[in-house]
Coordinates of N, CA and C in Angstrom, one line a residue:
M508 N 22.4 -3.1 -6.9 CA 21.9 -3.6 -5.7 C 20.5 -4.2 -5.9
V509 N 20.3 -5.3 -5.3 CA 19.1 -6.1 -5.4 C 18.1 -5.6 -4.4
R510 N 16.9 -5.3 -4.8 CA 15.8 -4.9 -3.9 C 15.3 -6.1 -3.1
K511 N 15.1 -5.8 -1.8 CA 14.6 -6.9 -0.9 C 13.2 -7.3 -1.2
R512 N 12.9 -8.5 -1.2 CA 11.5 -9.0 -1.5 C 10.6 -8.6 -0.3
D513 N 9.4 -8.1 -0.7 CA 8.4 -7.7 0.3 C 8.0 -8.9 1.1
R514 N 7.9 -8.7 2.4 CA 7.6 -9.8 3.3 C 6.2 -10.3 3.2
F515 N 5.3 -9.5 2.6 CA 3.9 -10.0 2.4 C 3.8 -11.1 1.4
W516 N 4.9 -11.4 0.6 CA 4.9 -12.5 -0.3 C 4.7 -13.8 0.5
E517 N 5.0 -13.8 1.8 CA 4.9 -15.1 2.5 C 3.4 -15.5 2.6
Y518 N 2.5 -14.6 2.3 CA 1.0 -14.9 2.4 C 0.4 -15.1 1.0
A519 N 1.3 -15.2 0.0 CA 0.9 -15.4 -1.4 C 1.9 -16.2 -2.2
E520 N 1.4 -17.0 -3.1 CA 2.2 -17.7 -4.0 C 2.5 -16.9 -5.2
D521 N 3.8 -16.8 -5.6 CA 4.2 -16.0 -6.7 C 3.9 -16.8 -8.0
L522 N 3.1 -16.2 -8.9 CA 2.8 -16.9 -10.2 C 3.3 -16.1 -11.3
K523 N 4.4 -15.4 -11.1 CA 5.1 -14.5 -12.1 C 4.1 -13.6 -12.8
G524 N 3.9 -12.4 -12.1 CA 3.0 -11.4 -12.6 C 1.6 -11.6 -12.1
R525 N 1.4 -12.6 -11.4 CA 0.1 -12.9 -10.7 C 0.5 -13.4 -9.3
F526 N -0.5 -13.5 -8.4 CA -0.3 -14.1 -7.1 C -1.5 -14.9 -6.7
K527 N -1.3 -15.9 -5.9 CA -2.4 -16.7 -5.3 C -2.4 -16.5 -3.8
C528 N -3.5 -16.0 -3.2 CA -3.6 -15.7 -1.8 C -3.6 -17.1 -1.1
K529 N -2.8 -17.2 -0.1 CA -2.7 -18.5 0.7 C -3.8 -18.6 1.7
F530 N -4.6 -17.5 1.9 CA -5.7 -17.6 2.8 C -7.0 -18.0 2.1
C531 N -7.3 -17.3 0.9 CA -8.6 -17.6 0.2 C -8.4 -18.4 -1.0
Q532 N -7.1 -18.7 -1.4 CA -6.8 -19.5 -2.6 C -7.2 -18.8 -4.0
R533 N -7.6 -17.6 -4.0 CA -7.9 -16.9 -5.2 C -6.6 -16.3 -5.8
D534 N -6.6 -16.2 -7.2 CA -5.4 -15.6 -7.8 C -5.8 -14.3 -8.5
F535 N -4.8 -13.4 -8.5 CA -5.0 -12.0 -9.0 C -3.7 -11.6 -9.8
A536 N -3.9 -10.6 -10.6 CA -2.8 -10.0 -11.3 C -2.1 -9.0 -10.3
G537 N -0.9 -8.8 -10.4 CA -0.2 -7.8 -9.6 C 0.9 -8.3 -8.7
G538 N 1.4 -7.4 -7.9 CA 2.5 -7.7 -7.0 C 2.2 -7.4 -5.6
A539 N 3.3 -7.1 -4.9 CA 3.2 -6.9 -3.4 C 2.2 -5.8 -3.0
S540 N 2.1 -4.7 -3.7 CA 1.1 -3.7 -3.2 C -0.3 -4.2 -3.3
R541 N -0.6 -5.0 -4.3 CA -2.0 -5.5 -4.5 C -2.2 -6.6 -3.5
I542 N -1.2 -7.4 -3.1 CA -1.3 -8.4 -2.0 C -1.7 -7.7 -0.7
K543 N -1.0 -6.6 -0.4 CA -1.3 -5.9 0.8 C -2.7 -5.3 0.8
R544 N -3.1 -4.7 -0.3 CA -4.5 -4.2 -0.3 C -5.5 -5.3 -0.2
H545 N -5.3 -6.4 -0.8 CA -6.2 -7.6 -0.8 C -6.3 -8.0 0.7
L546 N -5.2 -8.2 1.4 CA -5.2 -8.6 2.7 C -5.7 -7.6 3.7
A547 N -5.4 -6.3 3.4 CA -5.8 -5.2 4.3 C -7.3 -4.9 4.3
G548 N -8.0 -5.4 3.2 CA -9.4 -5.1 3.0 C -9.6 -3.7 2.5
V549 N -8.7 -3.1 1.7 CA -8.8 -1.8 1.2 C -9.7 -1.8 -0.1
K550 N -10.8 -1.1 0.0 CA -11.7 -1.0 -1.2 C -11.2 0.1 -2.1
G551 N -11.6 0.0 -3.4 CA -11.4 1.0 -4.4 C -10.1 0.9 -5.1
H552 N -9.4 -0.2 -5.1 CA -8.2 -0.4 -5.8 C -8.3 -1.6 -6.8
D553 N -9.5 -1.9 -7.2 CA -9.8 -2.9 -8.2 C -9.3 -4.3 -7.8
I554 N -9.5 -4.6 -6.5 CA -9.1 -5.9 -6.1 C -10.1 -6.3 -5.0
D555 N -10.5 -7.6 -5.0 CA -11.4 -8.1 -4.0 C -10.7 -8.2 -2.6
I556 N -11.5 -8.1 -1.6 CA -11.0 -8.2 -0.2 C -11.0 -9.6 0.2
C557 N -9.9 -10.0 0.9 CA -9.8 -11.4 1.4 C -10.7 -11.6 2.6
K558 N -11.6 -12.5 2.5 CA -12.5 -12.7 3.7 C -12.0 -13.8 4.6
K559 N -10.9 -14.4 4.3 CA -10.3 -15.5 5.2 C -9.0 -15.1 5.9
V560 N -8.5 -13.9 5.7 CA -7.3 -13.5 6.3 C -7.4 -13.4 7.8
S561 N -6.4 -13.7 8.5 CA -6.5 -13.6 10.0 C -6.5 -12.1 10.3
K562 N -7.1 -11.8 11.5 CA -7.2 -10.4 11.9 C -5.9 -9.8 12.1
E563 N -4.9 -10.5 12.6 CA -3.6 -10.0 12.8 C -2.9 -9.6 11.5
V564 N -3.0 -10.4 10.5 CA -2.4 -10.1 9.2 C -3.1 -8.9 8.5
Q565 N -4.4 -8.9 8.7 CA -5.2 -7.9 8.1 C -4.8 -6.5 8.7
E566 N -4.7 -6.4 10.0 CA -4.3 -5.2 10.7 C -2.9 -4.8 10.3
E567 N -2.0 -5.7 10.2 CA -0.6 -5.4 9.8 C -0.6 -4.9 8.4
A568 N -1.3 -5.5 7.5 CA -1.3 -5.0 6.1 C -2.0 -3.6 6.0
A569 N -3.1 -3.4 6.8 CA -3.7 -2.1 6.8 C -2.8 -1.0 7.3
L570 N -2.0 -1.3 8.3 CA -1.1 -0.4 8.8 C -0.1 0.0 7.7
I571 N 0.5 -0.9 7.0 CA 1.4 -0.7 6.0 C 0.8 0.1 4.8
V572 N -0.4 -0.3 4.4 CA -1.1 0.4 3.3 C -1.4 1.8 3.6
G573 N -1.7 2.0 4.9 CA -2.1 3.4 5.3 C -1.0 4.4 5.5
E574 N 0.3 3.9 5.5 CA 1.4 4.8 5.7 C 1.6 5.6 4.4
P575 N 1.9 6.9 4.6 CA 2.3 7.7 3.4 C 3.6 7.2 2.8
N576 N 3.8 7.5 1.5 CA 5.0 7.1 0.9 C 6.1 8.0 1.5
K577 N 7.1 7.4 2.2 CA 8.1 8.2 2.9 C 9.0 8.9 1.9
K578 N 9.2 8.4 0.7 CA 10.0 9.1 -0.3 C 9.6 10.5 -0.6
F579 N 8.3 10.7 -0.6 CA 7.7 12.0 -0.9 C 7.3 12.8 0.3
K580 N 7.5 12.3 1.5 CA 7.1 13.0 2.7 C 7.8 14.4 2.8
G581 N 7.0 15.4 3.0 CA 7.5 16.7 3.1 C 8.0 17.4 1.8
A582 N 7.9 16.7 0.7 CA 8.4 17.2 -0.6 C 7.4 18.2 -1.1
S583 N 6.1 18.1 -0.9 CA 5.2 19.0 -1.5 C 4.8 20.1 -0.4
T584 N 4.4 21.2 -0.9 CA 4.0 22.3 0.0 C 2.6 22.7 -0.5
S585 N 1.7 22.9 0.5 CA 0.3 23.2 0.1 C 0.3 24.7 -0.5
N586 N -0.8 25.0 -1.2 CA -1.0 26.3 -1.8 C -1.1 27.3 -0.7
R587 N -1.7 27.0 0.4 CA -1.9 27.9 1.6 C -0.5 28.3 2.1
D588 N 0.4 27.3 2.2 CA 1.8 27.6 2.7 C 2.5 28.5 1.8
K589 N 2.3 28.3 0.5 CA 3.0 29.1 -0.5 C 2.4 30.5 -0.4
E590 N 1.1 30.7 -0.3 CA 0.5 32.0 -0.2 C 1.0 32.7 1.1
R591 N 1.1 32.0 2.2 CA 1.6 32.7 3.4 C 3.1 33.2 3.2
E592 N 3.9 32.4 2.5 CA 5.2 32.8 2.2 C 5.3 34.0 1.4
I593 N 4.5 34.1 0.4 CA 4.4 35.3 -0.5 C 4.0 36.5 0.2
N594 N 2.9 36.3 1.0 CA 2.4 37.5 1.8 C 3.4 38.0 2.8
S595 N 4.1 37.1 3.5 CA 5.1 37.5 4.5 C 6.3 38.2 3.9
T596 N 6.7 37.9 2.7 CA 7.8 38.5 2.1 C 7.4 39.8 1.4
S597 N 6.2 40.1 1.1 CA 5.8 41.3 0.4 C 5.4 42.4 1.4
I598 N 5.5 42.2 2.7 CA 5.1 43.2 3.7 C 6.3 44.1 4.0

């Protein structure tokens, strides 16, 4: 099954392993996740923030970047939860 192309590619030109932002015209290494971080203005992921992106696209990208990975949602249990479980079964 072929994976669907991320819709944020509409804001970047695919340069095969790199991309060029259609807002600021800068090119970067990486793929869709780096495009979203660039457009969202997320610091700390070794990519510059786009200063020319529209507010609407920036907010949309920030919303997507801020979502937890649904694949792992609920898969981990905190140590506190494990401790409660142990304590409740040992009584």
